[in-house]
Short mmCIF file of C-alpha atoms and ligand atoms in Angstrom, two decimals:
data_model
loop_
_atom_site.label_atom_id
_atom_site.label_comp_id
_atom_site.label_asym_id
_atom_site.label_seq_id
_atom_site.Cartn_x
_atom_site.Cartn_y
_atom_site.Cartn_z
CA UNK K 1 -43.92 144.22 -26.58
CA UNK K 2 -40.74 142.48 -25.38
CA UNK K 3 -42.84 139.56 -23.96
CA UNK K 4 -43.72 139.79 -27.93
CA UNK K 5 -39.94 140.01 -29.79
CA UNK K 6 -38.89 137.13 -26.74
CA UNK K 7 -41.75 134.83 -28.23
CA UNK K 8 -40.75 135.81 -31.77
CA UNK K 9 -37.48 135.33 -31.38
CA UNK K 10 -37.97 131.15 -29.52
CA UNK K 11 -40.40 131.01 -31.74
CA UNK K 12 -38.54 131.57 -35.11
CA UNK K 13 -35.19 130.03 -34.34
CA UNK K 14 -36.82 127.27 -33.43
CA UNK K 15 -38.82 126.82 -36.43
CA UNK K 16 -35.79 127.78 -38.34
CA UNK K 17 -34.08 124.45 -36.66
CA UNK K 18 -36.61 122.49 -38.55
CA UNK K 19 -36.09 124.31 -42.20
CA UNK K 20 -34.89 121.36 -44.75
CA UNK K 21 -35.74 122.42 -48.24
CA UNK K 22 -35.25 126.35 -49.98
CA UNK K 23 -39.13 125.64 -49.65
CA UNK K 24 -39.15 125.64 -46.54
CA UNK K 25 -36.71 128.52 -45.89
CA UNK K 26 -38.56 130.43 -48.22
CA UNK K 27 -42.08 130.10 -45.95
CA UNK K 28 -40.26 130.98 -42.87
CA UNK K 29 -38.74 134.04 -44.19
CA UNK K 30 -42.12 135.16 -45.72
CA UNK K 31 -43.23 134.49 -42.13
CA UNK K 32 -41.06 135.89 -39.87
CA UNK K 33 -38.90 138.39 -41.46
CA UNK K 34 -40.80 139.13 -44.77
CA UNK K 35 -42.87 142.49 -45.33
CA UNK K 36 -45.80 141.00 -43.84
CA UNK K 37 -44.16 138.25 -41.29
CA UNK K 38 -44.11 138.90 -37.89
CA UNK K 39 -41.32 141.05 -36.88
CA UNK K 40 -43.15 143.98 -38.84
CA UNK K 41 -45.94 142.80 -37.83
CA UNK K 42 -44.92 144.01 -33.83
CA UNK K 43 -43.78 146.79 -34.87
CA UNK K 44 -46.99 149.42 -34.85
CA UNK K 45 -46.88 148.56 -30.70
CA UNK K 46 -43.67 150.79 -30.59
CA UNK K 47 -46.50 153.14 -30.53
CA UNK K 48 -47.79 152.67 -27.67
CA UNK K 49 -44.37 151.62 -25.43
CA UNK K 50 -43.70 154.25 -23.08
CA UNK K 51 -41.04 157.01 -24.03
CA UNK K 52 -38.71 156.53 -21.41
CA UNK K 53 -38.57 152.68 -22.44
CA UNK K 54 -38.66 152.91 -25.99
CA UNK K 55 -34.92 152.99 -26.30
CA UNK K 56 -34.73 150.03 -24.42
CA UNK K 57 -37.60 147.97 -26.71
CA UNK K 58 -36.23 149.28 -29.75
CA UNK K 59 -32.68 148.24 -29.27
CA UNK K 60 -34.60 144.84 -28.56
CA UNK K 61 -36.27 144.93 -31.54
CA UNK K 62 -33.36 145.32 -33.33
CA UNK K 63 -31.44 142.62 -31.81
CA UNK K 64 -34.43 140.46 -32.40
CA UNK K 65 -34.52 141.27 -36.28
CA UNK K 66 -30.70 140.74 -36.58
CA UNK K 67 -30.96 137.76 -34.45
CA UNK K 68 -33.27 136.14 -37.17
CA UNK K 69 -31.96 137.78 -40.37
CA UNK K 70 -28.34 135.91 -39.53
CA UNK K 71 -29.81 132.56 -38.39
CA UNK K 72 -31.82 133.31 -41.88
CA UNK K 73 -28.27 134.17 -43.85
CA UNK K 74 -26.56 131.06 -42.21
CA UNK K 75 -29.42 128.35 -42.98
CA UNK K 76 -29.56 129.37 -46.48
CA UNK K 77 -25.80 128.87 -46.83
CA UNK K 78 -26.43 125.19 -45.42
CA UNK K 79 -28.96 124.38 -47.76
CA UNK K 80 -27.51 126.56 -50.50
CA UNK K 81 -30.18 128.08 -51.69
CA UNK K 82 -30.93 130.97 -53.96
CA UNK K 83 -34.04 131.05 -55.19
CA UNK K 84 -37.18 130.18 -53.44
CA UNK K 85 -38.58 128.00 -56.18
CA UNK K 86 -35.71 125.67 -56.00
CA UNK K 87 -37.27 121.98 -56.90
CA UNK K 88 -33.76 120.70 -58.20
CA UNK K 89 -30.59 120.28 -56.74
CA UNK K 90 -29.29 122.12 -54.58
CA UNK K 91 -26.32 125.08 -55.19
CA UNK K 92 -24.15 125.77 -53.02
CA UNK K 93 -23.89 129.50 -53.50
CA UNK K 94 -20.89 130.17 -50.95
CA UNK K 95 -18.68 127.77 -52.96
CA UNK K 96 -15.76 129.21 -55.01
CA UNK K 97 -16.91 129.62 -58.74
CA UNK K 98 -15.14 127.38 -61.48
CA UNK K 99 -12.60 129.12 -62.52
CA UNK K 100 -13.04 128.88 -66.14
CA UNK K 101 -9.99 130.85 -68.42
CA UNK K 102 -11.63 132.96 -70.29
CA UNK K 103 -11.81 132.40 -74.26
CA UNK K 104 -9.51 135.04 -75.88
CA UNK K 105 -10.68 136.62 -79.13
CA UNK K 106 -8.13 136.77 -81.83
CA UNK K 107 -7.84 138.30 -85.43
CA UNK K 108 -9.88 137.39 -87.71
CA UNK K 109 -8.11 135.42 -90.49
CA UNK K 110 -8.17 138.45 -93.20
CA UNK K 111 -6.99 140.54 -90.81
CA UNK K 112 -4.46 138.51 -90.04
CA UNK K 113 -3.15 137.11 -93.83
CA UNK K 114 -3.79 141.36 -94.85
CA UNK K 115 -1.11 141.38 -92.33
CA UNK K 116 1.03 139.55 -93.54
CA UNK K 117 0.98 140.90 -96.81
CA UNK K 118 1.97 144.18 -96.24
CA UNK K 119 4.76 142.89 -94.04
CA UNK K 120 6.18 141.29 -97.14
CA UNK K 121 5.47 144.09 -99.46
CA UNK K 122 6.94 146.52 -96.64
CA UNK K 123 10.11 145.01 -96.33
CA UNK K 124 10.14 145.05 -100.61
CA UNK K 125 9.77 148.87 -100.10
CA UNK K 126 6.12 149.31 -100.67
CA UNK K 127 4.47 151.83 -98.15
CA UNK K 128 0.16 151.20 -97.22
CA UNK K 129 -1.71 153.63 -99.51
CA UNK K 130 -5.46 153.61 -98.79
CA UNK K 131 -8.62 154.83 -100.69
CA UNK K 132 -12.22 154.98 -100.17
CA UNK K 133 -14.61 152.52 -100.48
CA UNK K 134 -17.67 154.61 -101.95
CA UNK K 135 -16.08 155.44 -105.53
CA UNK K 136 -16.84 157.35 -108.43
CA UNK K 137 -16.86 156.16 -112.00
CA UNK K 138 -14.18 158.32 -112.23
CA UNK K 139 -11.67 156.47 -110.91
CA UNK K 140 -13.33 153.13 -110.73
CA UNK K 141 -13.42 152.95 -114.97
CA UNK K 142 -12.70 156.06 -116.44
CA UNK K 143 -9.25 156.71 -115.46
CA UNK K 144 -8.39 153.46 -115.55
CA UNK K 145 -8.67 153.36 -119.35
CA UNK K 146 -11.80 151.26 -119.30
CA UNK K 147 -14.04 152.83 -121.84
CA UNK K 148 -17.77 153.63 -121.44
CA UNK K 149 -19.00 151.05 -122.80
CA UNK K 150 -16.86 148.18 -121.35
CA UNK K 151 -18.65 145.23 -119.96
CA UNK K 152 -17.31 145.48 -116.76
CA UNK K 153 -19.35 148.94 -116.19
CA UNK K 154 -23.00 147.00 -116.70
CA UNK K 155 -24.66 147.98 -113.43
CA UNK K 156 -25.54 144.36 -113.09
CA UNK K 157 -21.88 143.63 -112.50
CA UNK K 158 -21.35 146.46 -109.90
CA UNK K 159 -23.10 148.28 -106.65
CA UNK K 160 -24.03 151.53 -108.05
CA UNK K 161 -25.10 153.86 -105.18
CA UNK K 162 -26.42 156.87 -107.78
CA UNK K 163 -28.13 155.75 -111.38
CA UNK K 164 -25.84 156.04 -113.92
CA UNK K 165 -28.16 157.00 -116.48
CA UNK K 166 -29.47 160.25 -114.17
CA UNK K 167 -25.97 160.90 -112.74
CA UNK K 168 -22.83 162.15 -114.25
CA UNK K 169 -19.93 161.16 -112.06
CA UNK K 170 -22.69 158.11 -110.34
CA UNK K 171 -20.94 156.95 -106.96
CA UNK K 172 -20.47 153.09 -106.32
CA UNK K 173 -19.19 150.52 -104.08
CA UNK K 174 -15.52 150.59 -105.70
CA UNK K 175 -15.39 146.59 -107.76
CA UNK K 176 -11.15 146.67 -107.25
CA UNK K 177 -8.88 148.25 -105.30
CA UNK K 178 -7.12 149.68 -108.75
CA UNK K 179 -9.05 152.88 -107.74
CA UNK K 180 -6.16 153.67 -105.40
CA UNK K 181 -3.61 153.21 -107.93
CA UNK K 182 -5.32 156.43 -109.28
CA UNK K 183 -5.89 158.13 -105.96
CA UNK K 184 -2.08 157.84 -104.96
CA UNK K 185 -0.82 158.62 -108.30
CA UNK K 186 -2.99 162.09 -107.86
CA UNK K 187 -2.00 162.86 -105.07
CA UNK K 188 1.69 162.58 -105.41
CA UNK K 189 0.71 164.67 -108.37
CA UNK K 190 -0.91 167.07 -106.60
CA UNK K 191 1.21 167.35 -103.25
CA UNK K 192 4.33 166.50 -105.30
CA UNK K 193 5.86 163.85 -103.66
CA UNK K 194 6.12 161.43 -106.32
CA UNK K 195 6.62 159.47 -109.04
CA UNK K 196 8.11 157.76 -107.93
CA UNK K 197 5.44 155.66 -106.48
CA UNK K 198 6.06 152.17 -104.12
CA UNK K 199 2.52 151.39 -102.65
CA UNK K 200 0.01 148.85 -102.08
CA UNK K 201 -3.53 148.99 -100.91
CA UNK K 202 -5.25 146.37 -99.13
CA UNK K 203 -8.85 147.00 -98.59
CA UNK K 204 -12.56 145.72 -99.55
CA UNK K 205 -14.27 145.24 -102.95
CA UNK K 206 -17.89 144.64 -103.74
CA UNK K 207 -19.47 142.95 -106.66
CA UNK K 208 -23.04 141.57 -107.26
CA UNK K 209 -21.91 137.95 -107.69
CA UNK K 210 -23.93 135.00 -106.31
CA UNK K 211 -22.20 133.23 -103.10
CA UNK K 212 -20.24 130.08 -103.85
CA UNK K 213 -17.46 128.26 -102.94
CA UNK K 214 -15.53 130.52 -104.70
CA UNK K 215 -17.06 134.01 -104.90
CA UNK K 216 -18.80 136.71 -102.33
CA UNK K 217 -20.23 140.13 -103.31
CA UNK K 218 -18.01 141.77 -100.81
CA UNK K 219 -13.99 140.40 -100.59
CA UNK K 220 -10.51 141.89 -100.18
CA UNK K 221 -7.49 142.68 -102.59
CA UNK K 222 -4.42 143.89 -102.23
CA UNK K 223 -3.14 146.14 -104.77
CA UNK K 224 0.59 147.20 -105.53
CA UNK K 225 1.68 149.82 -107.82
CA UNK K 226 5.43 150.52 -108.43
CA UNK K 227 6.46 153.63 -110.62
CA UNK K 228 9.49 154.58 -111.32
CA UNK K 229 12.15 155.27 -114.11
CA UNK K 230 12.69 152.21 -115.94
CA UNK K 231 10.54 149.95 -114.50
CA UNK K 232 10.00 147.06 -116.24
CA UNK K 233 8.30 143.61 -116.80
CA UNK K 234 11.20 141.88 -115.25
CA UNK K 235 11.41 144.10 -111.93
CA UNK K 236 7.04 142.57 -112.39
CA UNK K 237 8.01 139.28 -112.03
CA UNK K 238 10.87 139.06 -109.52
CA UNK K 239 8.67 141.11 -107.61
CA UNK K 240 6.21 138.97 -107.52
CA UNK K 241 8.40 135.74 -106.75
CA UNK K 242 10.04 137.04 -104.54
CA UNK K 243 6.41 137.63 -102.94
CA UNK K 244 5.44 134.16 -103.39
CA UNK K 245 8.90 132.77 -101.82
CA UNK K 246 8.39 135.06 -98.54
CA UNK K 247 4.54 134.33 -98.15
CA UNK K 248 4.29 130.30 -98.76
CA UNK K 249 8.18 129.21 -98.68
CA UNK K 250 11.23 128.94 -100.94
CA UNK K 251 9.58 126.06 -102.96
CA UNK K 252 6.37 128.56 -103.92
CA UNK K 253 5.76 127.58 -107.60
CA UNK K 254 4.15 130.74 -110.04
CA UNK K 255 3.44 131.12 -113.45
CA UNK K 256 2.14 134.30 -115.53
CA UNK K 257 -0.33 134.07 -118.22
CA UNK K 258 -0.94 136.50 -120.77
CA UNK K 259 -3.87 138.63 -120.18
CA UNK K 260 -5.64 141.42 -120.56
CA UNK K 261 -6.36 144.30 -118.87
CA UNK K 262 -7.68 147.81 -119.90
CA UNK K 263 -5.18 149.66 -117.28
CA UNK K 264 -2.09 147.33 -118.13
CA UNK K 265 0.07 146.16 -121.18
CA UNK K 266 1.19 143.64 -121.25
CA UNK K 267 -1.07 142.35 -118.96
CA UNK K 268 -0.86 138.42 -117.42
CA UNK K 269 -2.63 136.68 -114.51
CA UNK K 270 -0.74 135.48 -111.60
CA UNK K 271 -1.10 131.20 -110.75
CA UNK K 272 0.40 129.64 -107.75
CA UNK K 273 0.54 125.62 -107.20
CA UNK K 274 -1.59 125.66 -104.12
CA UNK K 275 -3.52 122.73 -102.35
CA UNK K 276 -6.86 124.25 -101.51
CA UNK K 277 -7.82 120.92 -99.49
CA UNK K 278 -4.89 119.36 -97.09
CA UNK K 279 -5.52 116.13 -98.26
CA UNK K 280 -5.74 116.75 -101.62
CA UNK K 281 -2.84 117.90 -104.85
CA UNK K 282 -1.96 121.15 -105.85
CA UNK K 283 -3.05 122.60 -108.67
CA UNK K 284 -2.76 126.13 -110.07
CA UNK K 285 -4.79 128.69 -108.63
CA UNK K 286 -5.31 132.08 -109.87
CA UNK K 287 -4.44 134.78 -107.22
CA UNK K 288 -4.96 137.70 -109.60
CA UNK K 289 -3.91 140.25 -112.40
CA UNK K 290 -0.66 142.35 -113.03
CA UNK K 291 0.88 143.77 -115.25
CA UNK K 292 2.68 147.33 -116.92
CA UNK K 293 0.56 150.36 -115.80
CA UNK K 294 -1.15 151.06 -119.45
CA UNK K 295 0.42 154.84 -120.86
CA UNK K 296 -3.24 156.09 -120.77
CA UNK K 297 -3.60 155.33 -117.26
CA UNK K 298 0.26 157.43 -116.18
CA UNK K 299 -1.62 160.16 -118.60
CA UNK K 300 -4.95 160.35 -116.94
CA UNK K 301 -2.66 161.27 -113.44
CA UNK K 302 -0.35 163.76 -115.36
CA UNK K 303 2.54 161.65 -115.30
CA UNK K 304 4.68 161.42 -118.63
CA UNK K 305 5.19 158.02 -119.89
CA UNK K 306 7.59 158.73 -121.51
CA UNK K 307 9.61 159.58 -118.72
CA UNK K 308 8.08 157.05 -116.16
CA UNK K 309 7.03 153.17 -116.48
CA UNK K 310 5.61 151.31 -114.00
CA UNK K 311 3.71 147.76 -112.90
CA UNK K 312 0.30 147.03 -110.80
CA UNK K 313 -0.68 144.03 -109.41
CA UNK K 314 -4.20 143.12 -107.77
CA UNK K 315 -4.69 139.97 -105.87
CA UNK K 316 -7.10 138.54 -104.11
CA UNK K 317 -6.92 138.01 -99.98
CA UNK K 318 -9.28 135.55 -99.61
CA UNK K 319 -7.82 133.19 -102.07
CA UNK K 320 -4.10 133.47 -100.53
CA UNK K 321 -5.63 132.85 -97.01
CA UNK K 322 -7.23 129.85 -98.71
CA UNK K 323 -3.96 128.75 -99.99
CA UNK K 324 -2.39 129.07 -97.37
CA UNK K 325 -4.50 127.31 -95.10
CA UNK K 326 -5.97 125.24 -97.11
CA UNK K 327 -9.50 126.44 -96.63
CA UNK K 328 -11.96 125.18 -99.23
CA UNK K 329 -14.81 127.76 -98.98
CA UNK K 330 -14.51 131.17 -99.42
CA UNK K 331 -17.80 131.31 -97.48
CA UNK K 332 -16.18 129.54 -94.67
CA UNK K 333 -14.13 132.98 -94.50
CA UNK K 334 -17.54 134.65 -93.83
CA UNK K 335 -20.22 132.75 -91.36
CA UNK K 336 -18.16 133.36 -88.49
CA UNK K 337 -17.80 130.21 -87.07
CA UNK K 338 -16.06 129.88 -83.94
CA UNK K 339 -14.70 126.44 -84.51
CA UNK K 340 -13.80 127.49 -87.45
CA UNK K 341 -11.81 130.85 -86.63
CA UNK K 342 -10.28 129.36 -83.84
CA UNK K 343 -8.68 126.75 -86.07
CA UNK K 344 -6.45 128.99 -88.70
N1 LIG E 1 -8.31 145.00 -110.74
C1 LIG E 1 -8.21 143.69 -111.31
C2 LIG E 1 -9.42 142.86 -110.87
O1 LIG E 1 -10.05 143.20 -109.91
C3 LIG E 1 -6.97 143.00 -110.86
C4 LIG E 1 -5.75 143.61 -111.41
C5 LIG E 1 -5.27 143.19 -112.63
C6 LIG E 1 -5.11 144.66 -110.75
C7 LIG E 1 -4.13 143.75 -113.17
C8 LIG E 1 -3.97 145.22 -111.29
C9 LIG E 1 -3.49 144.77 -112.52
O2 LIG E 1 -3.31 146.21 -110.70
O3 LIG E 1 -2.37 145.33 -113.04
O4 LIG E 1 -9.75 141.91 -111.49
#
């Protein structure tokens, strides 16, 4: 048997001398070290090897195996290879990897601008209120003063999760974040802890509209509700510029428009001079609604209007992260594009 591992052992380094291609290696290993090559192939003579000597063979055998598993390890490191089906060039597996720097993630954009927001509103004394996103008619229409048979209830125009024709109090996907100006105003109701009231809610809406360039069935608002005594329009609209002037600079131009809306009066709609394209003029774009919280509305949450006023805004996140950064497609907010996100 050692006359055997001696031969093996000339035998395979030599061979092993000879080895140019991952081919090559590949044959010898299946050969000589490999389940079936020839050092296992000794191995059934231990059998029949004396006993006093088999410690002697064995520790031969050993050395033998070792002796052609490192010239093995060392040859593929010259030829690099890792696989045994290697027809193309060569790797060099003992190199040092590139060092590549890792791409970071980052916020996405709406997280980011939501941000924002409610860093402005936070240092204008507004504290984060937050409400669900599966509603009730309740306080999605109802206590918002918008009657029964208002448009903006057709369950064309919203996600209804229960039908309202079989349901009393159906549950939906809430269409505006105005649902929390009810939920808060409850609860400090409730738990006592106001009016008066300094909060806005930033969160998702959902509406059945078709995709554009302009509109999604699922985007965010942010909603602010101040209550208070003597509130009025004025308090509205300095509010609101002074907004405009922290978010996109001193120069910010805004205008209000009368409006309506069944939860406010007066109601107006909020326009900023924003460039949507960088290359292009600004223009006015409409960020969203405000206006004094309707008496119905205070009286629906058990607060007296005649002892409190208040104003509610509701804009839209995606379109002041479009103004702001100029980005022409609300969709573009959505598809996830890395380029994309990594850019704003
Ligand atoms: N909820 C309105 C919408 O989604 C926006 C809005 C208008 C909110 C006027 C308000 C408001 O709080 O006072 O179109």
């Amino acid at each position: 048997m050692l006359n055997a591992l001696n031969e093996i052992e000339t035998a395979g380094l030599a061979a092993l001398e000879s080895v140019n291609t991952a081919d090559e290696l590949e044959a010898w290993r299946v050969a000589y070290i490999g389940t079936k090559g020839k050092i296992r192939s000794v191995m059934p003579m231990m059998k029949e090897v004396a006993k006093e000597d088999k410690g002697v063979v064995g520790k031969r055998l050993n050395e033998v195996k070792s002796a052609l598993e490192s010239g093995f390890k060392a040859k593929q490191a010259t030829l690099g290879a890792g696989s045994s089906s290697s027809t193309g060039p060569m790797i060099d597996m003992t190199e040092p990897g590139i060092i590549d720097t890792h791409a970071l993630g980052r916020e996405h954009i709406i997280t980011r601008v939501r941000g924002e927001l409610v860093e402005i509103f936070a240092r204008l004394g507004f504290e984060v209120a937050q409400g669900p996103e599966l509603e009730d008619e309740t306080h999605n229409f109802a206590k918002l003063n918008i009657p029964d048979a208002h448009p903006a209830r057709d369950p064309i125009d919203n996600f209804y999760v229960d039908d309202p024709r079989k349901v009393d109090t159906p549950r939906m996907l809430r269409s505006q974040t105005s649902t929390v100006q009810i939920r808060t105003m409850e609860d400090a109701v409730a738990k006592g802890w106001g009016p008066p009231i300094k909060i806005v809610s930033p969160g998702r809406v959902y509406r059945p509209d078709t995709v554009d360039a302009t509109h999604s069935f699922m985007f965010h608002q942010i909603e602010g509700l101040y209550i208070d005594r003597n509130v009025s329009m004025s308090d509205l609209m300095s509010t609101l510029l002074q907004f405009a002037r922290a978010y996109f600079g001193e120069q910010a131009e805004v205008r209000l428009r009368p409006s309506f809306f069944p939860f406010t009066e007066p109601s107006a709609e909020f326009d900023m001079m924003i460039a949507l394209k960088p290359d292009e003029p600004a223009q006015w774009v409409e960020l969203g609604g405000c206006g004094m919280v309707d008496p119905n509305v205070l009286k629906a949450c058990n607060i007296d209007p005649e002892e409190w006023s208040g104003f509610a805004f509701g804009f839209g996140i995606e379109r002041i992260a479009m103004g702001k950064y100029a980005i022409p497609d609300i969709r573009m907010l959505f598809e996830n594009d890395v380029r994309f996100l990594q850019r704003v």
